[in-house]
Structure formats: C-alpha cells, structure tokens
mmCIF file of C-alpha atoms and ligand atoms in Angstrom:
data_model
loop_
_atom_site.group_PDB
_atom_site.id
_atom_site.type_symbol
_atom_site.label_atom_id
_atom_site.label_comp_id
_atom_site.label_asym_id
_atom_site.label_seq_id
_atom_site.Cartn_x
_atom_site.Cartn_y
_atom_site.Cartn_z
ATOM 1 C CA MET R 5 -5.369 48.476 9.886
ATOM 2 C CA THR R 6 -4.201 51.112 12.291
ATOM 3 C CA LEU R 7 -1.062 49.173 12.988
ATOM 4 C CA SER R 8 -0.012 48.972 9.317
ATOM 5 C CA LYS R 9 -0.843 52.614 8.665
ATOM 6 C CA THR R 10 1.243 53.574 11.542
ATOM 7 C CA LEU R 11 4.007 51.237 10.448
ATOM 8 C CA ALA R 12 3.916 52.508 6.778
ATOM 9 C CA SER R 13 3.832 56.112 7.725
ATOM 10 C CA LYS R 14 6.500 55.974 10.306
ATOM 11 C CA THR R 15 8.987 53.569 8.579
ATOM 12 C CA LEU R 16 8.392 52.940 4.931
ATOM 13 C CA ALA R 17 6.536 55.922 3.490
ATOM 14 C CA SER R 18 8.602 58.466 5.153
ATOM 15 C CA LYS R 19 11.820 57.064 3.829
ATOM 16 C CA THR R 20 11.416 54.684 0.746
ATOM 17 C CA GLN R 21 8.747 54.713 -1.727
ATOM 18 C CA LEU R 22 7.751 51.190 -2.549
ATOM 19 C CA ASN R 23 7.936 50.492 -6.466
ATOM 20 C CA LEU R 24 6.581 46.897 -6.611
ATOM 21 C CA ASN R 25 4.951 45.245 -9.738
ATOM 22 C CA LEU R 26 2.060 43.589 -8.371
ATOM 23 C CA SER R 27 0.210 42.797 -11.527
ATOM 24 C CA LYS R 28 0.655 39.033 -10.804
ATOM 25 C CA ARG R 29 -1.321 38.003 -7.726
ATOM 26 C CA PRO R 30 -1.696 34.205 -7.074
ATOM 27 C CA ARG R 31 -4.214 35.171 -4.308
ATOM 28 C CA ARG R 32 -6.822 36.116 -6.939
ATOM 29 C CA LEU R 33 -7.357 32.326 -7.747
ATOM 30 C CA ARG R 34 -7.851 31.585 -3.997
ATOM 31 C CA SER R 35 -10.499 34.337 -3.542
ATOM 32 C CA SER R 36 -13.392 31.856 -2.961
ATOM 33 C CA GLU R 37 -14.404 28.374 -2.543
ATOM 34 C CA ALA R 38 -15.873 28.181 -5.875
ATOM 35 C CA MET R 39 -12.695 29.737 -7.538
ATOM 36 C CA ARG R 40 -10.399 27.244 -5.674
ATOM 37 C CA ASN R 41 -12.456 24.397 -7.018
ATOM 38 C CA LEU R 42 -12.264 25.710 -10.492
ATOM 39 C CA VAL R 43 -8.445 25.604 -10.383
ATOM 40 C CA ALA R 44 -7.697 22.720 -8.313
ATOM 41 C CA ASP R 45 -5.957 19.738 -10.186
ATOM 42 C CA SER R 46 -5.597 16.924 -7.749
ATOM 43 C CA TYR R 47 -8.661 14.822 -6.575
ATOM 44 C CA VAL R 48 -9.233 11.638 -5.013
ATOM 45 C CA GLN R 49 -12.175 9.604 -6.151
ATOM 46 C CA ALA R 50 -13.773 6.611 -4.564
ATOM 47 C CA LYS R 51 -12.545 4.455 -7.260
ATOM 48 C CA ASP R 52 -8.817 5.532 -6.634
ATOM 49 C CA LEU R 53 -9.001 3.894 -3.322
ATOM 50 C CA MET R 54 -8.035 0.203 -2.744
ATOM 51 C CA ALA R 55 -9.147 -1.242 0.605
ATOM 52 C CA PRO R 56 -6.881 -3.829 2.277
ATOM 53 C CA PHE R 57 -8.293 -6.589 4.233
ATOM 54 C CA PHE R 58 -6.802 -9.223 6.464
ATOM 55 C CA VAL R 59 -8.691 -12.528 6.144
ATOM 56 C CA VAL R 60 -8.498 -15.530 8.725
ATOM 57 C CA PRO R 61 -9.496 -19.024 8.635
ATOM 58 C CA GLY R 62 -12.741 -20.179 10.551
ATOM 59 C CA HIS R 63 -16.368 -18.589 10.846
ATOM 60 C CA GLY R 64 -17.800 -15.629 12.601
ATOM 61 C CA GLU R 65 -14.241 -14.134 13.275
ATOM 62 C CA ARG R 66 -14.056 -10.276 13.554
ATOM 63 C CA GLN R 67 -10.863 -9.874 15.390
ATOM 64 C CA VAL R 68 -9.954 -6.228 16.516
ATOM 65 C CA ILE R 69 -6.287 -5.280 15.851
ATOM 66 C CA GLY R 70 -5.036 -3.124 18.659
ATOM 67 C CA ALA R 71 -2.287 -1.550 16.580
ATOM 68 C CA LEU R 72 -4.790 -0.479 13.902
ATOM 69 C CA PRO R 73 -7.895 1.054 15.532
ATOM 70 C CA GLY R 74 -10.921 0.603 13.238
ATOM 71 C CA VAL R 75 -9.399 -2.535 11.255
ATOM 72 C CA SER R 76 -10.286 -5.844 11.911
ATOM 73 C CA ARG R 77 -9.361 -9.490 10.614
ATOM 74 C CA PHE R 78 -12.384 -11.152 9.255
ATOM 75 C CA SER R 79 -13.209 -14.891 8.323
ATOM 76 C CA VAL R 80 -14.542 -15.176 4.872
ATOM 77 C CA ASP R 81 -18.090 -15.120 5.963
ATOM 78 C CA GLN R 82 -17.699 -11.743 7.755
ATOM 79 C CA LEU R 83 -15.527 -10.467 4.872
ATOM 80 C CA MET R 84 -18.358 -10.757 2.350
ATOM 81 C CA PRO R 85 -20.555 -7.940 3.862
ATOM 82 C CA GLU R 86 -17.589 -5.671 4.305
ATOM 83 C CA LEU R 87 -16.844 -5.999 0.304
ATOM 84 C CA GLU R 88 -20.391 -5.402 -0.218
ATOM 85 C CA ARG R 89 -19.915 -2.093 1.744
ATOM 86 C CA CYS R 90 -16.944 -1.112 -0.350
ATOM 87 C CA LEU R 91 -18.932 -1.634 -3.423
ATOM 88 C CA SER R 92 -21.616 0.436 -2.049
ATOM 89 C CA LEU R 93 -19.271 3.246 -1.219
ATOM 90 C CA GLY R 94 -17.796 3.205 -4.843
ATOM 91 C CA ILE R 95 -14.614 1.464 -4.180
ATOM 92 C CA LYS R 96 -13.669 -0.775 -6.906
ATOM 93 C CA SER R 97 -10.819 -2.865 -5.764
ATOM 94 C CA VAL R 98 -9.748 -4.743 -2.609
ATOM 95 C CA VAL R 99 -6.410 -6.178 -1.699
ATOM 96 C CA LEU R 100 -6.508 -9.419 0.540
ATOM 97 C CA PHE R 101 -3.760 -10.521 2.982
ATOM 98 C CA GLY R 102 -3.967 -13.993 4.532
ATOM 99 C CA VAL R 103 -3.280 -14.421 8.250
ATOM 100 C CA VAL R 104 -3.090 -17.965 9.647
ATOM 101 C CA PRO R 105 -2.572 -19.234 13.216
ATOM 102 C CA GLU R 106 1.116 -19.880 14.234
ATOM 103 C CA LEU R 107 0.416 -23.597 14.162
ATOM 104 C CA GLN R 108 -0.176 -23.447 10.404
ATOM 105 C CA LYS R 109 3.265 -21.597 9.673
ATOM 106 C CA SER R 110 6.262 -23.519 8.646
ATOM 107 C CA PHE R 111 9.757 -23.217 7.119
ATOM 108 C CA GLN R 112 8.436 -23.773 3.688
ATOM 109 C CA ALA R 113 5.299 -21.568 3.856
ATOM 110 C CA GLU R 114 3.138 -24.408 2.641
ATOM 111 C CA ALA R 115 -0.058 -22.613 3.843
ATOM 112 C CA ALA R 116 0.774 -19.659 1.520
ATOM 113 C CA TYR R 117 -0.432 -21.661 -1.471
ATOM 114 C CA ASP R 118 -3.047 -23.946 0.210
ATOM 115 C CA PRO R 119 -6.065 -23.834 -2.128
ATOM 116 C CA ASN R 120 -8.267 -23.761 0.908
ATOM 117 C CA GLY R 121 -6.408 -21.164 2.605
ATOM 118 C CA PRO R 122 -8.424 -18.058 3.786
ATOM 119 C CA VAL R 123 -7.360 -15.747 0.793
ATOM 120 C CA ASN R 124 -8.250 -18.464 -1.838
ATOM 121 C CA LYS R 125 -11.651 -19.047 -0.236
ATOM 122 C CA ALA R 126 -12.287 -15.487 -0.087
ATOM 123 C CA LEU R 127 -11.474 -15.126 -3.709
ATOM 124 C CA ARG R 128 -13.976 -17.912 -4.717
ATOM 125 C CA GLU R 129 -16.704 -16.588 -2.606
ATOM 126 C CA ALA R 130 -16.249 -12.951 -3.653
ATOM 127 C CA ARG R 131 -16.172 -13.846 -7.249
ATOM 128 C CA LYS R 132 -19.350 -15.756 -6.795
ATOM 129 C CA ALA R 133 -21.035 -12.934 -4.998
ATOM 130 C CA PHE R 134 -19.751 -9.909 -7.011
ATOM 131 C CA GLY R 135 -18.992 -11.129 -10.374
ATOM 132 C CA GLN R 136 -16.598 -8.825 -12.014
ATOM 133 C CA ASP R 137 -17.844 -5.727 -10.138
ATOM 134 C CA LEU R 138 -14.981 -5.722 -7.667
ATOM 135 C CA VAL R 139 -11.356 -6.019 -8.732
ATOM 136 C CA LEU R 140 -9.725 -8.814 -6.547
ATOM 137 C CA ILE R 141 -6.156 -8.281 -5.624
ATOM 138 C CA THR R 142 -3.983 -10.514 -3.521
ATOM 139 C CA ASP R 143 -0.789 -10.017 -1.690
ATOM 140 C CA VAL R 144 1.826 -12.337 -2.772
ATOM 141 C CA CYS R 145 4.369 -12.921 0.045
ATOM 142 C CA LEU R 146 5.534 -15.752 2.414
ATOM 143 C CA CYS R 147 5.917 -13.636 5.585
ATOM 144 C CA ALA R 148 2.678 -14.464 7.031
ATOM 145 C CA TYR R 149 3.228 -18.011 6.368
ATOM 146 C CA THR R 150 6.919 -18.767 7.427
ATOM 147 C CA ASP R 151 7.466 -19.770 10.975
ATOM 148 C CA HIS R 152 10.262 -17.093 10.873
ATOM 149 C CA GLY R 153 8.421 -14.347 9.597
ATOM 150 C CA HIS R 154 10.669 -13.603 6.517
ATOM 151 C CA CYS R 155 9.287 -12.993 3.095
ATOM 152 C CA GLY R 156 11.338 -15.698 1.391
ATOM 153 C CA ILE R 157 12.749 -19.015 2.330
ATOM 154 C CA LEU R 158 15.910 -19.488 4.370
ATOM 155 C CA LYS R 159 19.186 -21.177 3.490
ATOM 156 C CA SER R 160 22.219 -21.772 5.857
ATOM 157 C CA GLY R 161 25.680 -21.103 4.791
ATOM 158 C CA SER R 162 28.777 -19.625 5.819
ATOM 159 C CA ARG R 163 27.103 -16.419 6.652
ATOM 160 C CA GLY R 164 24.459 -17.973 8.815
ATOM 161 C CA TYR R 165 20.921 -17.858 7.564
ATOM 162 C CA THR R 166 20.172 -15.841 4.615
ATOM 163 C CA ILE R 167 17.044 -15.556 2.324
ATOM 164 C CA ASP R 168 17.396 -17.852 -0.656
ATOM 165 C CA ASN R 169 16.146 -15.730 -3.443
ATOM 166 C CA ASP R 170 15.676 -18.290 -6.114
ATOM 167 C CA THR R 171 13.943 -21.089 -4.198
ATOM 168 C CA SER R 172 11.643 -18.387 -2.878
ATOM 169 C CA LEU R 173 10.568 -17.609 -6.327
ATOM 170 C CA GLU R 174 9.145 -21.015 -6.887
ATOM 171 C CA LEU R 175 6.934 -20.782 -3.942
ATOM 172 C CA LEU R 176 5.781 -17.199 -4.642
ATOM 173 C CA ALA R 177 4.931 -18.302 -8.244
ATOM 174 C CA GLN R 178 3.073 -21.141 -6.804
ATOM 175 C CA MET R 179 1.301 -18.993 -4.500
ATOM 176 C CA ALA R 180 0.266 -16.655 -7.168
ATOM 177 C CA LEU R 181 -0.935 -19.521 -9.177
ATOM 178 C CA SER R 182 -3.248 -20.670 -6.464
ATOM 179 C CA HIS R 183 -4.678 -17.164 -6.309
ATOM 180 C CA ALA R 184 -5.130 -17.138 -9.992
ATOM 181 C CA GLU R 185 -6.955 -20.483 -9.839
ATOM 182 C CA ALA R 186 -9.171 -19.191 -7.054
ATOM 183 C CA GLY R 187 -10.141 -16.134 -9.331
ATOM 184 C CA ALA R 188 -7.755 -13.285 -8.506
ATOM 185 C CA ASP R 189 -7.633 -10.375 -10.979
ATOM 186 C CA LEU R 190 -4.186 -8.908 -10.031
ATOM 187 C CA VAL R 191 -1.691 -10.960 -7.882
ATOM 188 C CA SER R 192 0.620 -8.479 -6.054
ATOM 189 C CA PRO R 193 3.970 -9.384 -5.039
ATOM 190 C CA SER R 194 5.353 -7.669 -2.007
ATOM 191 C CA ASP R 195 8.169 -10.067 -0.987
ATOM 192 C CA MET R 196 11.071 -7.935 -3.007
ATOM 193 C CA MET R 197 12.898 -11.121 -4.322
ATOM 194 C CA ASP R 198 14.734 -10.427 -7.494
ATOM 195 C CA GLY R 199 13.067 -11.900 -10.462
ATOM 196 C CA ARG R 200 9.673 -12.451 -8.902
ATOM 197 C CA VAL R 201 7.698 -10.843 -11.523
ATOM 198 C CA ALA R 202 9.167 -12.792 -14.289
ATOM 199 C CA ALA R 203 8.817 -15.967 -12.425
ATOM 200 C CA ILE R 204 4.988 -15.172 -11.626
ATOM 201 C CA ARG R 205 4.415 -14.128 -15.205
ATOM 202 C CA GLN R 206 6.056 -17.203 -16.666
ATOM 203 C CA VAL R 207 4.106 -19.767 -14.387
ATOM 204 C CA LEU R 208 0.633 -17.905 -14.764
ATOM 205 C CA ASP R 209 1.321 -17.880 -18.638
ATOM 206 C CA LEU R 210 2.121 -21.478 -18.756
ATOM 207 C CA GLU R 211 -0.800 -22.495 -16.527
ATOM 208 C CA GLY R 212 -3.414 -20.618 -18.678
ATOM 209 C CA PHE R 213 -3.707 -17.393 -16.759
ATOM 210 C CA SER R 214 -2.484 -14.990 -19.198
ATOM 211 C CA ASP R 215 -5.336 -12.548 -18.214
ATOM 212 C CA VAL R 216 -4.426 -12.392 -14.592
ATOM 213 C CA GLY R 217 -2.439 -9.245 -14.022
ATOM 214 C CA ILE R 218 0.513 -8.501 -11.779
ATOM 215 C CA LEU R 219 0.570 -5.418 -9.494
ATOM 216 C CA SER R 220 4.243 -5.369 -8.427
ATOM 217 C CA TYR R 221 5.370 -3.768 -5.212
ATOM 218 C CA ALA R 222 8.279 -2.504 -7.465
ATOM 219 C CA VAL R 223 9.651 0.077 -5.009
ATOM 220 C CA LYS R 224 9.280 -1.095 -1.351
ATOM 221 C CA TYR R 225 11.370 0.293 1.272
ATOM 222 C CA ALA R 226 12.442 -1.267 4.386
ATOM 223 C CA SER R 227 10.381 0.705 6.702
ATOM 224 C CA ALA R 228 9.503 1.398 10.370
ATOM 225 C CA PHE R 229 6.016 2.235 9.195
ATOM 226 C CA TYR R 230 5.144 -1.415 8.689
ATOM 227 C CA GLY R 231 4.873 -1.975 12.595
ATOM 228 C CA PRO R 232 1.140 -2.156 12.847
ATOM 229 C CA PHE R 233 0.775 -4.437 9.989
ATOM 230 C CA ARG R 234 3.081 -6.820 11.229
ATOM 231 C CA GLU R 235 1.062 -7.166 14.461
ATOM 232 C CA ALA R 236 -2.068 -7.647 12.256
ATOM 233 C CA ALA R 237 -0.583 -10.282 10.109
ATOM 234 C CA GLY R 238 1.603 -11.821 12.780
ATOM 235 C CA SER R 239 4.440 -11.350 10.246
ATOM 236 C CA SER R 240 7.339 -9.899 12.051
ATOM 237 C CA PRO R 241 10.840 -11.517 11.541
ATOM 238 C CA THR R 242 11.869 -10.321 14.929
ATOM 239 C CA LYS R 243 10.519 -13.383 16.406
ATOM 240 C CA ALA R 244 13.162 -15.531 14.645
ATOM 241 C CA ASN R 245 16.119 -16.836 16.577
ATOM 242 C CA SER R 246 19.325 -15.385 16.901
ATOM 243 C CA ASN R 247 20.880 -16.981 13.793
ATOM 244 C CA ILE R 248 18.174 -15.436 11.650
ATOM 245 C CA PRO R 249 18.147 -11.737 10.343
ATOM 246 C CA LYS R 250 15.843 -9.526 12.442
ATOM 247 C CA ASP R 251 14.949 -7.200 9.637
ATOM 248 C CA ARG R 252 14.234 -7.143 5.913
ATOM 249 C CA LYS R 253 17.109 -5.043 4.805
ATOM 250 C CA THR R 254 18.755 -7.614 2.702
ATOM 251 C CA TYR R 255 15.573 -7.524 0.264
ATOM 252 C CA GLN R 256 13.511 -4.456 1.104
ATOM 253 C CA MET R 257 15.048 -1.240 -0.106
ATOM 254 C CA ASP R 258 17.331 1.134 1.664
ATOM 255 C CA TYR R 259 15.584 4.495 2.365
ATOM 256 C CA ARG R 260 18.738 6.313 1.756
ATOM 257 C CA SER R 261 18.641 5.234 -1.975
ATOM 258 C CA SER R 262 16.564 7.055 -4.806
ATOM 259 C CA LEU R 263 18.247 5.731 -7.926
ATOM 260 C CA GLU R 264 17.595 2.174 -6.916
ATOM 261 C CA ALA R 265 13.856 3.017 -7.072
ATOM 262 C CA LEU R 266 14.003 3.712 -10.918
ATOM 263 C CA ARG R 267 15.951 0.612 -11.497
ATOM 264 C CA GLU R 268 13.520 -1.683 -9.467
ATOM 265 C CA ALA R 269 10.491 0.120 -11.338
ATOM 266 C CA GLN R 270 12.164 -0.374 -14.711
ATOM 267 C CA LEU R 271 13.007 -4.081 -14.189
ATOM 268 C CA ASP R 272 9.382 -5.027 -12.819
ATOM 269 C CA GLU R 273 8.215 -3.247 -16.038
ATOM 270 C CA GLU R 274 10.431 -5.282 -18.190
ATOM 271 C CA GLU R 275 9.539 -8.397 -16.421
ATOM 272 C CA GLY R 276 5.971 -7.940 -17.350
ATOM 273 C CA ALA R 277 4.298 -5.857 -14.267
ATOM 274 C CA ASP R 278 1.089 -4.450 -15.205
ATOM 275 C CA MET R 279 1.096 -1.641 -12.417
ATOM 276 C CA LEU R 280 3.763 -0.491 -10.163
ATOM 277 C CA MET R 281 3.604 0.228 -6.417
ATOM 278 C CA VAL R 282 5.677 2.510 -4.105
ATOM 279 C CA LYS R 283 5.471 1.864 -0.533
ATOM 280 C CA PRO R 284 5.219 3.315 1.982
ATOM 281 C CA ALA R 285 3.558 6.474 0.570
ATOM 282 C CA LEU R 286 4.306 9.847 2.512
ATOM 283 C CA PRO R 287 7.788 9.507 3.186
ATOM 284 C CA TYR R 288 8.311 8.610 -0.353
ATOM 285 C CA LEU R 289 6.216 11.074 -2.313
ATOM 286 C CA ASP R 290 9.545 12.129 -3.926
ATOM 287 C CA ILE R 291 9.990 8.696 -5.395
ATOM 288 C CA LEU R 292 6.392 8.610 -6.749
ATOM 289 C CA ALA R 293 7.136 11.949 -8.417
ATOM 290 C CA LYS R 294 10.380 10.698 -10.071
ATOM 291 C CA LEU R 295 8.711 7.604 -11.241
ATOM 292 C CA ARG R 296 5.548 9.353 -12.836
ATOM 293 C CA PRO R 297 7.402 10.525 -16.000
ATOM 294 C CA ILE R 298 9.340 7.345 -16.676
ATOM 295 C CA THR R 299 6.490 4.746 -16.677
ATOM 296 C CA THR R 300 3.313 4.695 -18.554
ATOM 297 C CA LEU R 301 2.032 1.954 -16.158
ATOM 298 C CA PRO R 302 -0.685 3.031 -13.514
ATOM 299 C CA LEU R 303 1.235 3.890 -10.223
ATOM 300 C CA VAL R 304 -0.103 2.631 -6.976
ATOM 301 C CA ALA R 305 0.684 4.090 -3.426
ATOM 302 C CA TYR R 306 0.428 2.233 -0.242
ATOM 303 C CA ASN R 307 -0.530 4.566 2.526
ATOM 304 C CA VAL R 308 0.855 1.933 5.220
ATOM 305 C CA SER R 309 -0.317 0.936 8.426
ATOM 306 C CA GLY R 310 2.099 3.132 10.423
ATOM 307 C CA GLU R 311 0.886 6.171 8.327
ATOM 308 C CA TYR R 312 -2.621 5.262 9.467
ATOM 309 C CA ALA R 313 -1.889 4.609 12.857
ATOM 310 C CA MET R 314 -0.077 7.924 13.244
ATOM 311 C CA LEU R 315 -3.240 9.916 12.021
ATOM 312 C CA LYS R 316 -5.419 7.820 14.262
ATOM 313 C CA ALA R 317 -3.362 8.399 17.354
ATOM 314 C CA ALA R 318 -3.139 12.218 16.541
ATOM 315 C CA ALA R 319 -6.880 12.431 16.023
ATOM 316 C CA ALA R 320 -7.498 10.321 19.207
ATOM 317 C CA ALA R 321 -5.456 12.795 21.128
ATOM 318 C CA GLY R 322 -7.227 15.795 19.700
ATOM 319 C CA THR R 323 -4.175 17.364 17.917
ATOM 320 C CA LEU R 324 -5.599 17.697 14.452
ATOM 321 C CA ASP R 325 -8.887 17.415 12.491
ATOM 322 C CA GLU R 326 -8.984 13.952 11.268
ATOM 323 C CA ALA R 327 -11.186 14.676 8.392
ATOM 324 C CA LEU R 328 -8.933 17.480 7.180
ATOM 325 C CA ALA R 329 -5.724 15.587 7.665
ATOM 326 C CA VAL R 330 -7.006 12.384 5.907
ATOM 327 C CA GLN R 331 -8.284 14.456 2.786
ATOM 328 C CA GLU R 332 -4.931 16.408 2.607
ATOM 329 C CA THR R 333 -2.863 13.132 3.046
ATOM 330 C CA LEU R 334 -4.667 11.296 0.347
ATOM 331 C CA THR R 335 -4.663 14.120 -1.983
ATOM 332 C CA SER R 336 -1.064 14.776 -1.529
ATOM 333 C CA ILE R 337 -0.487 11.049 -2.823
ATOM 334 C CA LYS R 338 -2.338 11.715 -5.762
ATOM 335 C CA ARG R 339 -0.788 14.974 -6.548
ATOM 336 C CA ALA R 340 2.530 13.425 -6.180
ATOM 337 C CA GLY R 341 1.590 11.136 -9.292
ATOM 338 C CA ALA R 342 -0.141 8.065 -7.709
ATOM 339 C CA ASN R 343 -3.095 6.780 -9.910
ATOM 340 C CA LEU R 344 -4.286 4.555 -6.904
ATOM 341 C CA ILE R 345 -3.927 4.396 -3.288
ATOM 342 C CA VAL R 346 -4.067 1.675 -0.879
ATOM 343 C CA SER R 347 -5.604 2.805 2.301
ATOM 344 C CA TYR R 348 -7.077 1.655 5.684
ATOM 345 C CA TYR R 349 -8.990 4.828 5.558
ATOM 346 C CA ALA R 350 -10.680 4.159 2.305
ATOM 347 C CA GLN R 351 -14.333 3.081 3.915
ATOM 348 C CA GLU R 352 -14.306 5.572 6.519
ATOM 349 C CA ALA R 353 -13.115 8.409 4.529
ATOM 350 C CA LEU R 354 -16.046 7.829 1.893
ATOM 351 C CA GLU R 355 -18.699 6.935 4.352
ATOM 352 C CA LYS R 356 -18.138 10.114 6.367
ATOM 353 C CA GLY R 357 -17.838 12.254 3.160
ATOM 354 C CA TRP R 358 -14.459 13.475 3.814
ATOM 355 C CA LEU R 359 -13.247 13.286 0.328
HETATM 356 C C1 PBG L 18 4.241 -8.288 3.335
HETATM 357 C C2 PBG L 18 3.558 -6.878 3.537
HETATM 358 C C3 PBG L 18 4.018 -5.981 4.361
HETATM 359 C C4 PBG L 18 3.121 -4.958 4.118
HETATM 360 C C5 PBG L 18 2.260 -5.356 3.036
HETATM 361 N N1 PBG L 18 2.700 -6.617 2.635
HETATM 362 C C6 PBG L 18 4.950 -6.004 5.845
HETATM 363 C C7 PBG L 18 6.283 -6.030 5.415
HETATM 364 O O1 PBG L 18 6.902 -5.983 4.423
HETATM 365 O O2 PBG L 18 6.832 -6.221 6.564
HETATM 366 C C8 PBG L 18 2.952 -3.634 5.010
HETATM 367 C C9 PBG L 18 1.701 -2.967 4.774
HETATM 368 C C10 PBG L 18 1.370 -2.052 5.933
HETATM 369 O O3 PBG L 18 2.258 -1.632 6.738
HETATM 370 O O4 PBG L 18 0.328 -1.463 5.929
HETATM 371 N N2 PBG L 18 5.567 -8.468 3.035
#
C-alpha cells in the first residue's frame, strides 16, 4: 500500500497521467468461490471416469505393481468387489486388460482369444453380478500375449522381422469376438494396425454381435509415458531378441505429427468406430482440442500410466498437493474436449472427494 503510493507519486503521477479504460475487468467473475462456480464451464463427474483394471488368472491374487503405486493386478474373484466399489462411487465403466504368465505367451498370441482367459472370465462374472449397470470395455491388443511383446504378429523378410498388419487383423478380430461372446459392451482396439476397426466390425456383425460397440484407440502415439503399464502388463517389446524391433514406432504414431491424428480419427470413424480415443492425454491436449470440432463421436482421453506415476511420485516427494493436482489434471482433459477419461485415479479421486 505504502510502497505503491510511494511509487505512484514518485514515478507515474509526477510525470504521466495514466489514462486506461478499465471498464472491462475479468477479475469481477473471480471475486468469490460462489461466483467462480457460477461461471465455470468444465467439470469432471464420476460417470466421466473409466477405471482400468489388470486381470490375472488364478484365485485370491492381488498383486501390487511397483511402477503404479495404488494399482494392483486382480484375479477375477478379487476383481468383483473392486467393480462393486466403482459402482458405489458412481463410476459407470471399466476397461479390462488381461495379463498372463510368460509361459502362456506365444508367437501367435493364442491366449489372447482363449474363452477361458482372465478377461473373458471376468466379463462373464461381471455381467452376472452387475447386469447392465456397469459398461464393460475390453482392451483388444496382442502385446500382453505375444512372447515378443509386440501388438501384432511378426513376419520375417528382407528387412528382418516386421509387424504383419493383415495377419494381425485376423487375430485381433478373433480376440474382439471372444470378448463379445463373453459379454463385452465395447471392445477397445489399442494395437494401431491399419484397418482393425473395419475388420473387427465385420467379424462382430457376421457373428451376430452388431450391438457390441468399438471404442477405438484411434490416435495413439508411441509414448514414453506407457512405461509403468508395460511393467504392469509384462508387455514391453524391449525383451525381444536383436532381430525384432525394440519399440512400437512402426505402428504407434510419431508425436511430431498432428495432421496424421485427424486422418487416423477420420479413418476409424469411417470404419465404424463408436467412440474415439486419444492417448496419452496431457502431452496431447492440443490433439483432443483439434479433434473435438471434427467428429460427433464421444471422445475419450487416456490419462496413461506414466502421467499417473509422475503425479504419484511428486505427491510422495511432497512437491505438490495431490488432490489439487489431480483435480486440475482431470479437469484440463475435459476442458480440452474429452467426454470421458480413462484414469488410474478414478476410484481414489472420487473416494477422497477430490472432484
Ligand atoms: C496395449 C496398451 C498399452 C497401453 C494401453 N494399451 C501399452 C502400449 O501400447 O505399449 C498403455 C496404457 C498406459 O500406459 O496406461 N497396446
């Protein structure tokens, strides 16, 4: 007060007379909590959050995941109370990822479409327990089931091993079909092979599952932020031998590219996707914002494992307020244009009243 008075009298007032038009003052609408609530336009509701789960074979399994504090892998019996908890918190949808022991993995990923695999068992149990109350979504991808950790089948040729797009489509469609048979509402291909939405749509329709939808990971970038997930699912391609690509850059998108995102989204919509996903979320909010006006389909953003782990690490180190950071993070994803958010924070944020 005194300082500004002194400054004003010594500097400004003595020389120049300020002549500003301050009739417009945005701060008026920030003057109280009630006023801010009145004009806010982005909210996260419980039903906007999709909770991801890792499902393993066996009974009584609750396996802690080192890279994802607070997230565990569950066998089907242990998963059921977790799904119940989601419903009681107001969460309306879950995304199931299967994880099988190394011994069950193979070159052709047979375990991916095993009707008695953990995801298919979980679907049958969840449908029995919760009827239509919970929307059951399944990840469709081969990486957790191939012995090399790639999202598609390999073929060898003059350039060494490469990912065989078209053969992979048949297996992905078979996997999606097994999920539809077990009761999935939406199958969610995350493999990034060309044409997989069309292939899955065709097989589902031919087999009588025209009511099962496709949530396509339409815009999925090759990202460093999937690190913790790959530990959780045991799906890293880096374990492959030296003739096999060590990353997913020939199928997941290059993060220097934005036009391609529009093209991928358009193609998946034409092929019959019912919802489109952008993944990861935070480094790609610009992509969400660009997609929002060009599609009428619901947009989903995946706030991936690395984004979750970063916040957890910062919170554990005491460098930020976790509740506020999570609230801000999830709201920013909605503000950018997402209708729905897959988040490892879904249950905790709702339980602790952070939203
Ligand atoms: C499978 C898949 C991945 C994720 C979702 N589905 C990993 C990957 O592509 O390597 C990542 C999710 C996350 O990091 O939370 N293809």
